[in-house]
């Protein structure tokens, strides 16, 4: 018996080879019908014997192409005539209806696929060693789109007319390159060139071979990638890595390294199954992995300069054809591949821009003439508790939306100040931008504008609401407040963190939220950062916070953790602490310390903070780990790294004190125990562990108290402090043991990179209830 069904498929199913895939699936089963793109995705009509149609439907999602992401399948029975309907005697790919709005989800940029890789290294293939080989399953997307619809003329491939051979592939539904917009070859496509440090083209037979000689000679080569330039050096050559550090003015912040394959990765990092999977995933993020413990006396593979003071290494596999060619040609074990910028500026994308902005940084430029239209940094993830968590969600993930539970109005959320991302919502989709960076510098600020303008265009979203952080001095906030013709909604920083976690986990109602980070503007004008909230999307109550201490010198206290150590000690013990016989006090510069104490006593430039990040700083400084930092959160990261694995289970005590309408988390007993340990020369590893354990125990106790008071059993964890793997894993485990339902962030960062998502959903909820202050 014949049946006819209509199947509506939503999700990322356009521009990813979905129609040819369905074509093959149908014709292979001798089924008749049609497929066409629609505003939501694709619509399939399929007719044939009932069993065969059923088999088709079952395989449809299961065997979809790698880049496709199906969010829903709706199946309707259609009347089935003996005469094939609409004259379908076979299966056809038909054009979209005239005038129909075709809104499609755009695919991110993804790594070269196995098929293309095989062809590229096959001397008999017509694309042998062609650095821009791609197909429907792989290659650039997001970073080459100027406008929609996603067709070649709206991409930076517009200037490369296809040769007859490429065009034939492009037009053949049975070909892997059917409608592959960046399709190209040696005949018709982009080319690589090598430039000298002043941007002059170097005449040579093979630019890749020449670039490799430069790397072997210990020089710095700027390499144009998918989302921007990298600065590359041989990671096994200490002099080369040191040269790059000096030129990039990057003192100690770890560099990421690209390795040719998993075997090379296993030589320098500890790889488990989860790590292998994410390293090889088509998004190819940088993965933070523990450095491999080497047998004593065996020489390290990598230069120690790559990631000093860090037990973890950021590592990734090649993802463009050019990367593979470079690594294979040079036989490198690992290349440092760091963003082509000065520290914290946006990554360079244009050839001429790269030559001017990277002047003095790179000795050579390996460029090409396929323009990158939108910069997109590498993504960074970490595997904790068996789950991959985003630390920086960018290339490979953007612009795949975060799929929400409920429909949202069109909101633009402009994020925070550091690690900025923006977020646009529409329907059940929240589109987070790529990593924009720290808005304090001019280049990032103009990238911020670019990202908003470009995303609004390619996603066709005109925001009705703009959500911003309450901090009056954030550049993003100031920008938002200048906009007109839209509703403007301010959202408290830590409320946004918790809402971001709720949205990602599809939660409704109210939750207990622990938002721990470095800095966020509080509703009382103080600097918050160690907050327990009872929150829903529409509002929150502050249920507890770390006790306030002065932040002596404001931003200077963030750069110099020793100031926070003095602040906490003076707060708890007064000037008496100066008599303590511990290394920190003995080494303290008495003049500077006295100045700092007077500053705090007189309340000059000493705003109050409940920051968890600053607590980490103080403990790190007291433990002798670091008195000043070179990059954000360095002291906290190194405090975490100071732990060695042991079964040490003691914890510094933390006390909960009833305060003004909410609990205050007192750190006094913590510091008493810590000073005691310091006086007894307890090793740093144990101090770090006791400190972490103390925080975990304190927050489990707090959750229990709040559960009694509110009857809430769901706990959301967010804020940059949860990038700390030990704290996240242990707190999640202990809360679960205590019977809580625990929700953390994985799809978006728990740090400020995920803030914009929370702002968007909070603003939408506030507008729905009209509880926005006029
Ligand atoms: Zn491919
Ligand atoms: Zn061609």
XYZ file of C-alpha atoms and ligand atoms in Angstrom:
776
model
C 0.000 0.000 0.000
C 1.262 3.450 -0.881
C 1.290 6.369 1.523
C 2.169 10.043 1.095
C 3.547 12.177 3.875
C 4.620 15.746 4.327
C 7.606 16.274 6.644
C 8.511 19.720 7.899
C 12.073 19.852 9.148
C 13.280 22.810 11.243
C 16.781 23.702 12.352
C 20.048 24.124 10.474
C 19.141 22.313 7.267
C 20.075 24.805 4.561
C 23.528 25.241 3.099
C 24.705 22.065 4.806
C 23.997 19.499 2.102
C 20.641 18.488 3.505
C 18.649 18.555 0.255
C 21.092 16.361 -1.681
C 21.228 14.055 1.300
C 17.427 13.701 1.260
C 17.554 13.306 -2.510
C 19.899 10.353 -2.177
C 17.921 8.876 0.699
C 14.697 9.023 -1.375
C 16.019 7.953 -4.763
C 17.990 5.126 -3.157
C 14.640 3.747 -1.968
C 12.783 4.537 -5.186
C 10.521 6.940 -3.319
C 8.824 9.806 -5.150
C 8.303 13.370 -4.046
C 9.891 16.772 -3.554
C 12.006 18.817 -1.173
C 12.184 22.607 -0.926
C 13.606 25.239 1.402
C 11.074 27.101 3.517
C 11.221 29.848 6.094
C 11.606 27.352 8.922
C 13.874 24.841 7.240
C 12.811 22.393 4.546
C 9.555 20.694 3.582
C 9.617 17.195 2.137
C 6.750 15.376 0.436
C 7.394 11.690 0.095
C 5.346 8.888 -1.436
C 5.857 5.166 -1.749
C 5.156 1.844 -0.040
C 4.239 2.379 3.639
C 7.197 0.395 4.981
C 9.729 2.147 2.790
C 8.354 5.582 3.704
C 8.550 4.613 7.368
C 12.174 3.560 6.930
C 12.898 6.869 5.159
C 11.385 8.856 8.024
C 13.343 6.926 10.637
C 16.659 7.462 8.899
C 16.046 11.086 8.044
C 17.368 12.532 11.287
C 19.661 9.683 12.235
C 21.885 9.900 9.164
C 21.724 13.644 8.477
C 24.889 15.402 7.238
C 27.378 16.473 9.925
C 26.560 20.183 9.782
C 22.799 19.733 9.927
C 21.044 20.301 13.217
C 17.416 19.251 13.289
C 15.374 20.892 16.019
C 11.978 19.484 15.057
C 10.274 17.126 12.609
C 6.533 17.528 11.984
C 4.922 14.739 9.956
C 1.488 14.992 8.296
C -0.404 12.333 6.341
C -1.459 13.475 2.867
C -4.070 11.920 0.595
C -2.392 9.440 -1.667
C -3.604 8.995 -5.230
C -3.004 5.992 -7.429
C -1.679 8.398 -9.980
C 1.472 9.909 -8.480
C 0.563 13.264 -6.974
C 1.581 16.418 -8.749
C 2.974 14.262 -11.460
C 5.939 13.201 -9.290
C 7.440 10.261 -11.024
C 10.714 10.669 -9.224
C 12.222 12.778 -6.449
C 13.007 16.411 -7.175
C 14.657 19.359 -5.456
C 12.302 22.270 -6.148
C 12.763 25.992 -5.736
C 11.247 27.875 -2.841
C 7.884 29.500 -3.408
C 8.127 32.924 -4.969
C 8.003 35.720 -2.426
C 8.272 33.391 0.546
C 10.479 34.757 3.282
C 13.288 32.250 3.567
C 14.838 32.593 6.995
C 17.490 30.070 7.571
C 19.912 29.332 10.307
C 23.441 29.963 9.091
C 26.029 27.303 9.682
C 29.202 28.134 11.604
C 32.683 27.675 10.137
C 33.837 24.122 10.571
C 36.961 22.055 10.125
C 37.947 20.358 6.883
C 36.223 16.968 6.591
C 37.918 13.585 6.140
C 36.898 13.331 2.475
C 38.428 16.684 1.576
C 41.529 15.901 3.618
C 42.017 12.642 1.730
C 41.632 14.412 -1.615
C 44.053 17.158 -0.622
C 46.844 14.675 0.095
C 46.095 12.552 -2.992
C 48.630 13.385 -5.758
C 46.103 12.227 -8.369
C 43.329 14.511 -7.189
C 42.764 17.759 -9.052
C 42.828 19.587 -5.703
C 46.112 18.018 -4.543
C 47.618 20.406 -1.934
C 44.960 23.010 -2.645
C 44.694 25.111 0.566
C 41.035 26.069 0.066
C 39.492 22.679 -0.628
C 36.012 22.333 0.923
C 32.630 20.738 0.375
C 29.066 20.858 1.674
C 30.220 19.163 4.861
C 33.078 21.468 5.701
C 34.799 24.817 5.333
C 34.040 28.465 5.957
C 30.487 29.797 6.344
C 29.815 32.477 8.981
C 33.054 34.391 8.407
C 32.557 34.740 4.634
C 28.901 35.875 4.678
C 28.184 39.468 3.800
C 24.438 39.200 3.584
C 21.623 36.702 3.235
C 20.435 34.578 1.534
C 23.537 32.454 1.880
C 24.502 32.234 -1.802
C 27.884 32.714 -3.406
C 27.225 36.338 -4.495
C 26.637 37.323 -0.839
C 29.926 35.833 0.281
C 33.568 36.776 -0.105
C 33.718 34.023 -2.780
C 31.755 36.311 -5.127
C 34.968 37.429 -6.847
C 35.870 33.871 -7.856
C 33.700 32.617 -10.751
C 33.667 28.821 -10.739
C 35.506 26.957 -13.484
C 33.464 24.398 -15.490
C 34.665 21.484 -13.349
C 33.704 23.197 -10.078
C 30.397 24.402 -11.520
C 29.514 20.860 -12.592
C 30.040 19.661 -9.000
C 28.072 22.609 -7.662
C 25.081 21.791 -9.856
C 25.003 18.038 -9.368
C 22.696 16.930 -6.540
C 24.624 13.705 -6.221
C 27.951 15.478 -5.742
C 29.473 16.225 -2.336
C 29.885 19.821 -3.521
C 26.271 20.400 -4.602
C 25.538 24.018 -3.659
C 28.771 24.258 -1.634
C 29.080 28.042 -1.843
C 32.851 28.281 -1.176
C 33.602 25.524 -3.749
C 36.881 26.252 -5.535
C 40.019 24.706 -7.019
C 43.494 25.583 -8.330
C 41.861 26.809 -11.558
C 39.317 29.214 -10.183
C 39.750 29.772 -6.468
C 41.731 31.799 -3.935
C 45.526 31.578 -3.701
C 48.110 31.803 -0.945
C 50.997 34.273 -0.980
C 53.928 34.913 1.332
C 54.665 38.505 2.249
C 57.647 39.934 4.089
C 57.268 41.918 7.303
C 56.515 45.092 5.344
C 53.816 43.481 3.248
C 55.862 42.982 0.065
C 55.093 39.829 -1.851
C 57.937 37.315 -1.816
C 58.471 35.606 -5.173
C 58.678 31.879 -4.519
C 57.599 28.576 -5.941
C 55.620 27.490 -2.895
C 54.681 30.036 -0.194
C 53.908 27.258 2.286
C 57.368 25.732 1.928
C 58.919 29.174 2.432
C 56.772 29.878 5.510
C 57.870 26.564 6.972
C 61.554 27.501 6.540
C 60.836 30.701 8.456
C 59.256 28.729 11.296
C 62.164 26.287 11.344
C 64.496 29.271 11.627
C 62.704 30.347 14.818
C 60.824 33.263 13.250
C 57.254 34.425 13.740
C 54.843 33.837 10.852
C 51.400 35.443 10.750
C 49.022 32.909 9.197
C 45.613 33.863 7.837
C 43.056 31.367 9.120
C 39.263 31.100 9.111
C 38.303 33.857 11.509
C 41.482 35.895 11.576
C 45.257 35.798 11.680
C 47.303 33.654 14.012
C 50.867 34.329 15.030
C 52.747 31.070 14.693
C 56.075 29.860 16.049
C 57.595 26.427 16.559
C 56.376 25.473 20.056
C 59.401 23.271 20.719
C 61.789 26.197 20.199
C 62.120 28.198 23.438
C 63.920 31.101 21.810
C 61.138 31.433 19.239
C 58.402 31.321 21.880
C 60.273 33.866 24.013
C 60.644 36.112 20.976
C 56.900 35.977 20.364
C 56.180 36.724 24.039
C 58.438 39.744 24.006
C 57.005 41.092 20.772
C 53.395 40.465 21.764
C 54.012 42.003 25.185
C 52.478 38.923 26.710
C 54.414 38.123 29.836
C 53.013 34.909 31.227
C 49.553 34.232 29.818
C 49.604 30.734 28.303
C 49.732 30.285 24.512
C 47.575 27.729 22.740
C 49.334 25.156 20.601
C 48.183 23.360 17.478
C 49.322 19.767 17.084
C 49.107 17.651 13.912
C 47.034 14.818 15.355
C 45.820 12.998 18.466
C 49.059 11.092 18.821
C 51.030 14.303 19.069
C 48.437 15.628 21.523
C 48.853 12.552 23.715
C 52.591 13.222 23.979
C 52.038 16.540 25.695
C 48.627 16.257 27.372
C 46.571 13.769 29.280
C 43.830 12.657 26.919
C 40.706 10.827 27.992
C 37.826 9.831 25.716
C 35.925 13.060 26.266
C 38.999 15.105 25.400
C 39.651 13.121 22.237
C 36.082 13.568 21.077
C 36.048 17.315 21.573
C 39.532 17.775 20.052
C 38.370 16.005 16.904
C 34.939 17.629 16.757
C 34.195 19.659 13.653
C 34.228 22.870 15.719
C 37.864 22.239 16.668
C 37.974 24.416 19.778
C 41.060 24.963 21.882
C 40.739 22.405 24.684
C 42.326 23.002 28.090
C 43.947 19.747 29.130
C 46.306 18.724 31.933
C 49.914 18.640 30.789
C 51.202 15.099 30.540
C 53.393 14.063 33.442
C 56.715 13.170 31.925
C 58.999 10.511 33.286
C 61.828 12.268 35.124
C 64.815 13.254 32.970
C 62.958 12.845 29.669
C 63.222 16.162 27.846
C 59.975 18.091 27.535
C 58.459 18.183 24.053
C 57.269 21.740 24.361
C 59.141 24.812 25.448
C 58.392 25.754 29.068
C 57.689 29.242 27.776
C 54.401 28.094 26.225
C 52.359 27.917 29.423
C 54.446 28.803 32.486
C 52.967 28.359 35.996
C 50.106 26.359 34.568
C 49.394 22.652 34.827
C 47.038 22.925 31.870
C 47.700 23.515 28.231
C 45.371 24.886 25.552
C 45.645 22.523 22.631
C 43.832 22.118 19.304
C 43.974 20.214 16.069
C 44.327 21.832 12.633
C 41.042 22.916 11.077
C 41.820 24.551 7.750
C 43.469 22.842 4.779
C 46.264 25.421 5.098
C 46.952 24.337 8.715
C 47.271 20.718 7.614
C 49.634 21.656 4.797
C 51.808 23.752 7.137
C 52.072 21.072 9.811
C 52.700 18.270 7.311
C 55.263 20.255 5.326
C 57.199 21.301 8.437
C 56.870 18.048 10.358
C 56.140 20.121 13.464
C 55.226 18.430 16.731
C 53.395 21.570 17.801
C 53.003 25.170 16.706
C 52.094 28.024 18.987
C 49.036 29.522 17.286
C 47.971 32.627 19.121
C 45.540 35.317 18.015
C 47.091 37.842 15.668
C 46.811 40.895 17.872
C 48.459 42.807 20.632
C 47.126 41.576 23.958
C 43.350 41.964 24.348
C 42.823 43.751 21.012
C 40.589 42.091 18.422
C 42.167 39.598 16.054
C 43.336 40.988 12.689
C 41.494 39.721 9.583
C 42.387 41.806 6.545
C 45.766 41.335 4.800
C 46.710 45.019 4.850
C 45.258 45.492 8.342
C 47.379 42.564 9.518
C 50.562 44.042 8.055
C 49.975 47.358 9.782
C 48.621 46.100 13.117
C 51.062 43.210 13.404
C 53.993 45.354 12.341
C 56.983 44.379 14.428
C 55.279 41.191 15.623
C 55.566 38.977 12.538
C 58.555 38.298 10.269
C 56.372 36.879 7.485
C 52.726 36.931 6.508
C 51.153 33.859 4.953
C 48.106 35.516 3.380
C 45.458 34.676 0.822
C 42.829 36.501 -1.194
C 39.659 34.982 0.237
C 38.449 37.784 2.475
C 37.388 37.150 6.046
C 34.309 39.328 6.411
C 33.850 38.906 10.112
C 36.515 38.206 12.696
C 35.965 35.172 14.863
C 38.486 33.987 17.450
C 39.117 30.391 18.344
C 36.734 28.921 20.880
C 38.065 27.591 24.176
C 36.510 24.729 26.119
C 37.340 22.684 29.151
C 36.154 19.226 30.095
C 35.058 19.047 33.730
C 33.044 16.261 35.307
C 32.922 14.536 31.891
C 31.092 17.537 30.386
C 32.508 19.925 27.809
C 32.081 23.488 29.028
C 32.552 26.645 27.034
C 35.108 29.131 28.269
C 35.023 31.186 25.086
C 32.250 30.400 22.622
C 33.282 31.646 19.215
C 34.492 30.017 15.963
C 32.728 26.752 15.126
C 29.779 27.515 17.405
C 28.644 30.973 16.322
C 26.038 31.638 14.917
C 24.317 28.426 16.036
C 21.646 29.674 18.419
C 21.087 28.566 21.961
C 17.687 26.912 21.693
C 15.311 28.319 24.298
C 12.211 26.826 25.845
C 9.834 29.684 25.063
C 9.381 32.314 22.401
C 11.169 35.587 23.043
C 10.617 39.058 21.644
C 13.419 40.605 19.588
C 15.991 41.674 22.139
C 19.532 42.929 21.718
C 21.610 42.367 24.857
C 24.936 44.168 24.803
C 26.855 42.138 27.397
C 29.457 43.330 29.875
C 32.807 45.056 29.649
C 35.336 42.211 29.590
C 35.079 39.121 27.376
C 32.134 40.848 25.777
C 29.611 39.056 23.597
C 26.268 40.368 22.431
C 23.065 38.374 22.101
C 20.067 38.719 19.768
C 16.879 36.794 20.435
C 13.971 35.941 18.219
C 11.426 33.165 18.641
C 13.038 30.298 20.484
C 16.514 31.284 19.332
C 19.178 33.192 21.232
C 22.063 34.093 18.932
C 25.208 34.875 20.857
C 27.921 36.685 18.961
C 31.476 35.546 18.677
C 33.948 36.678 21.343
C 34.205 40.461 21.003
C 36.766 40.968 23.765
C 37.525 43.684 26.262
C 35.723 46.877 25.292
C 38.224 49.097 27.067
C 40.306 49.414 23.916
C 39.208 51.343 20.853
C 39.593 48.470 18.388
C 37.357 46.175 20.424
C 34.789 48.885 20.768
C 34.527 49.274 17.001
C 34.353 45.492 16.637
C 31.441 45.633 19.106
C 29.564 47.935 16.684
C 30.520 45.726 13.747
C 29.248 42.588 15.486
C 25.882 44.182 16.320
C 25.374 45.569 12.839
C 26.432 42.388 11.047
C 24.424 39.998 13.221
C 21.293 42.135 12.997
C 21.634 42.058 9.208
C 22.334 38.397 8.591
C 19.812 37.272 11.207
C 17.238 39.873 10.114
C 16.506 40.902 13.660
C 15.372 44.418 14.536
C 15.432 44.622 18.306
C 12.454 46.058 20.180
C 14.315 45.895 23.483
C 17.930 46.604 24.347
C 19.278 45.062 27.552
C 22.411 46.375 29.255
C 24.443 46.007 32.450
C 23.761 48.415 35.322
C 27.392 49.545 35.490
C 27.221 53.201 34.366
C 30.811 53.215 33.061
C 30.708 50.137 30.842
C 31.142 51.082 27.190
C 28.340 48.697 26.267
C 26.016 50.390 28.777
C 26.831 53.859 27.488
C 26.226 52.703 23.933
C 22.862 51.197 24.901
C 21.729 54.353 26.659
C 22.322 56.370 23.480
C 19.891 54.273 21.425
C 16.378 55.497 20.758
C 13.096 54.066 19.512
C 13.522 50.914 21.603
C 12.795 49.900 25.177
C 15.950 50.095 27.296
C 16.234 47.665 30.190
C 19.068 47.560 32.731
C 19.865 44.139 34.165
C 21.918 43.467 37.267
C 25.122 41.593 36.459
C 24.702 38.540 38.704
C 21.004 38.256 37.986
C 22.027 38.002 34.306
C 24.533 35.240 35.129
C 21.895 33.152 36.899
C 19.295 33.814 34.181
C 21.845 32.732 31.565
C 22.211 29.417 33.393
C 18.410 29.080 33.721
C 17.798 29.824 30.030
C 20.386 27.366 28.830
C 18.855 24.680 31.041
C 15.251 25.543 30.072
C 14.246 26.318 33.665
C 11.185 28.274 34.736
C 10.011 29.656 38.064
C 12.508 30.472 40.780
C 15.858 29.000 41.711
C 18.653 29.392 44.214
C 21.500 30.965 42.257
C 25.159 31.168 43.234
C 26.853 33.815 41.098
C 30.565 33.949 41.826
C 32.939 36.150 39.866
C 35.284 39.104 40.001
C 33.240 42.211 39.414
C 29.638 43.208 38.837
C 27.806 46.408 39.659
C 25.363 45.905 42.542
C 22.007 47.560 43.110
C 23.477 49.220 46.231
C 26.301 50.753 44.177
C 28.907 48.387 45.648
C 30.947 45.928 43.619
C 29.319 42.538 43.912
C 30.902 39.212 43.067
C 30.115 36.572 45.697
C 26.335 36.417 45.530
C 23.578 34.005 46.454
C 20.339 35.026 44.789
C 16.812 33.724 44.892
C 15.879 34.491 41.338
C 13.449 34.085 38.479
C 13.794 35.706 35.089
C 11.750 38.758 36.069
C 13.457 39.635 39.361
C 15.711 38.460 42.167
C 16.369 38.875 45.864
C 19.868 38.965 47.229
C 19.844 36.076 49.701
C 23.489 36.156 50.803
C 26.831 37.660 49.880
C 30.450 37.638 50.982
C 31.065 40.296 53.587
C 32.162 43.591 52.146
C 35.819 44.615 52.224
C 37.459 47.651 50.654
C 38.993 47.386 47.186
C 41.933 49.680 47.872
C 42.824 51.645 44.750
C 39.955 50.247 42.677
C 41.341 48.725 39.467
C 44.861 48.700 40.961
C 43.644 46.166 43.532
C 42.658 43.854 40.696
C 46.146 44.059 39.154
C 47.879 43.689 42.535
C 46.479 40.867 44.648
C 48.732 41.810 47.613
C 46.427 44.805 48.127
C 43.476 42.456 48.644
C 45.455 40.399 51.154
C 46.128 43.587 53.139
C 42.469 44.601 52.790
C 41.125 41.317 54.187
C 43.699 41.161 56.992
C 43.095 44.762 58.060
C 39.340 44.222 57.844
C 39.419 41.188 60.129
C 42.311 41.963 62.467
C 43.065 45.669 62.180
C 46.688 46.838 62.081
C 47.505 44.004 64.505
C 48.106 41.764 61.495
C 51.372 43.645 60.833
C 52.834 41.862 63.876
C 52.181 38.395 62.410
C 55.214 36.229 61.775
C 54.286 34.963 58.316
C 56.202 35.293 55.028
C 53.610 37.629 53.488
C 53.943 40.200 56.284
C 57.736 39.845 56.497
C 58.024 40.585 52.784
C 55.479 43.401 52.766
C 56.766 46.797 51.681
C 56.014 48.744 54.894
C 55.720 52.112 53.187
C 53.324 50.917 50.521
C 51.326 48.927 53.070
C 50.989 51.932 55.355
C 49.802 54.076 52.461
C 47.239 51.445 51.539
C 45.994 51.138 55.128
C 45.561 54.882 55.445
C 43.731 54.977 52.132
C 41.251 52.417 53.405
C 40.933 53.966 56.870
C 40.062 57.310 55.270
C 37.777 55.668 52.710
C 39.691 57.142 49.794
C 39.349 55.298 46.472
C 38.292 52.173 48.339
C 34.905 51.014 47.064
C 33.371 48.068 48.902
C 33.291 44.658 47.310
C 31.844 41.220 47.982
C 33.861 39.749 45.098
C 34.742 36.067 45.152
C 37.546 36.696 42.654
C 39.190 39.172 45.025
C 38.957 36.605 47.828
C 40.897 34.180 45.602
C 43.425 36.972 44.950
C 43.938 37.610 48.658
C 44.457 33.935 49.436
C 46.849 33.547 46.471
C 48.883 36.540 47.654
C 49.007 35.286 51.259
C 50.045 31.830 50.109
C 52.957 33.450 48.270
C 51.696 32.500 44.818
C 51.417 35.911 43.265
C 51.515 39.529 44.424
C 50.808 41.093 41.019
C 49.101 39.694 37.919
C 49.778 39.980 34.210
C 46.381 38.878 32.949
C 42.840 38.623 34.253
C 42.262 36.008 36.970
C 45.914 34.892 36.888
C 46.220 34.625 40.683
C 43.006 32.612 40.986
C 44.064 30.288 38.164
C 47.481 29.720 39.706
C 45.917 29.105 43.108
C 43.799 26.369 41.560
C 46.873 24.998 39.746
C 48.827 24.883 43.016
C 46.667 21.980 44.180
C 48.115 18.553 43.683
C 45.937 15.490 43.751
C 45.581 14.163 47.267
C 42.797 12.989 49.486
C 43.218 15.993 51.774
C 39.692 16.720 52.846
C 40.005 19.454 55.444
C 38.355 22.762 54.775
C 38.762 26.311 56.019
C 35.592 27.264 57.863
C 33.210 29.910 56.593
C 30.504 31.363 58.809
C 27.028 32.503 57.831
C 25.907 35.551 59.785
C 22.381 36.954 59.591
C 22.662 40.418 58.104
C 20.404 43.148 56.893
C 17.664 41.113 55.198
C 20.125 38.541 53.898
C 22.933 36.277 55.060
C 26.483 37.562 55.153
C 29.203 35.037 54.411
C 31.941 35.846 56.892
C 35.487 35.030 55.831
C 37.005 35.707 59.250
C 37.262 32.061 60.378
C 38.728 31.210 56.968
C 41.508 33.757 57.401
C 42.163 32.678 61.003
C 42.708 29.090 59.862
C 44.752 30.213 56.872
C 47.079 32.366 59.023
C 47.464 29.451 61.357
C 48.571 27.235 58.437
C 50.918 29.922 57.139
C 52.530 30.174 60.574
C 53.123 26.420 60.495
C 54.571 26.435 56.959
C 51.809 24.232 55.567
C 52.530 23.623 51.840
C 50.727 25.785 49.286
C 49.052 22.750 47.710
C 47.267 21.953 50.975
C 46.341 25.577 51.588
C 44.773 25.817 48.144
C 42.804 22.643 48.645
C 41.557 23.645 52.118
C 40.467 26.992 50.741
C 38.553 25.420 47.843
C 36.996 22.818 50.134
C 35.940 25.579 52.516
C 34.087 27.429 49.782
C 32.316 24.242 48.731
C 31.262 23.388 52.293
C 30.112 26.953 52.900
C 27.936 27.068 49.796
C 26.398 23.664 50.481
C 25.463 24.897 53.957
C 24.073 28.098 52.485
C 22.009 26.186 49.910
C 20.573 24.069 52.710
C 19.593 27.152 54.708
C 17.979 28.736 51.659
C 16.106 25.553 50.833
C 14.606 25.585 54.329
C 13.535 29.162 53.931
C 12.241 29.044 50.350
C 11.394 25.399 49.615
C 13.447 25.729 46.449
C 15.534 22.711 45.514
C 17.117 23.824 42.256
C 20.542 25.479 42.379
C 22.060 27.335 39.413
C 25.811 27.964 39.330
C 27.248 30.747 37.211
C 29.935 33.427 37.075
C 33.567 33.327 35.977
C 34.724 31.631 39.193
C 33.072 28.451 37.926
C 35.674 28.223 35.176
C 37.636 26.764 38.095
C 37.220 23.042 37.411
C 37.896 21.807 40.943
C 35.371 24.173 42.487
C 32.708 23.392 39.850
C 33.046 19.648 40.013
C 33.201 19.432 43.777
C 30.395 21.873 44.481
C 28.135 20.204 41.915
C 28.869 16.804 43.429
C 28.329 17.897 47.042
C 25.095 19.741 46.250
C 23.778 16.687 44.411
C 24.668 14.493 47.378
C 22.679 16.884 49.557
C 19.656 16.251 47.341
C 19.719 19.420 45.248
C 19.035 19.577 41.547
C 22.133 21.336 40.250
C 22.392 23.260 36.983
C 25.599 24.649 35.536
C 26.547 26.195 32.218
C 28.068 24.270 29.380
C 26.706 25.630 26.085
C 27.616 29.205 26.946
C 30.417 30.349 29.238
C 29.618 30.839 32.913
C 31.907 33.882 32.777
C 31.035 37.234 31.257
C 31.010 35.694 27.767
C 27.609 34.255 28.693
C 26.256 37.391 30.313
C 24.399 38.698 27.248
C 22.138 35.634 27.103
C 20.991 36.271 30.679
C 20.463 39.966 30.022
C 18.246 39.155 27.035
C 15.919 36.765 28.844
C 15.687 38.969 31.946
C 14.844 42.050 29.877
C 12.209 40.102 27.954
C 10.618 38.878 31.200
C 10.648 42.355 32.743
C 9.015 43.863 29.680
C 6.390 41.122 29.638
C 5.418 42.064 33.200
C 6.067 45.761 32.631
C 8.142 45.943 35.774
C 10.740 48.114 34.146
C 11.540 51.211 36.129
C 10.489 54.234 34.103
Zn 34.788 18.542 2.887
Zn 37.414 25.318 -10.024
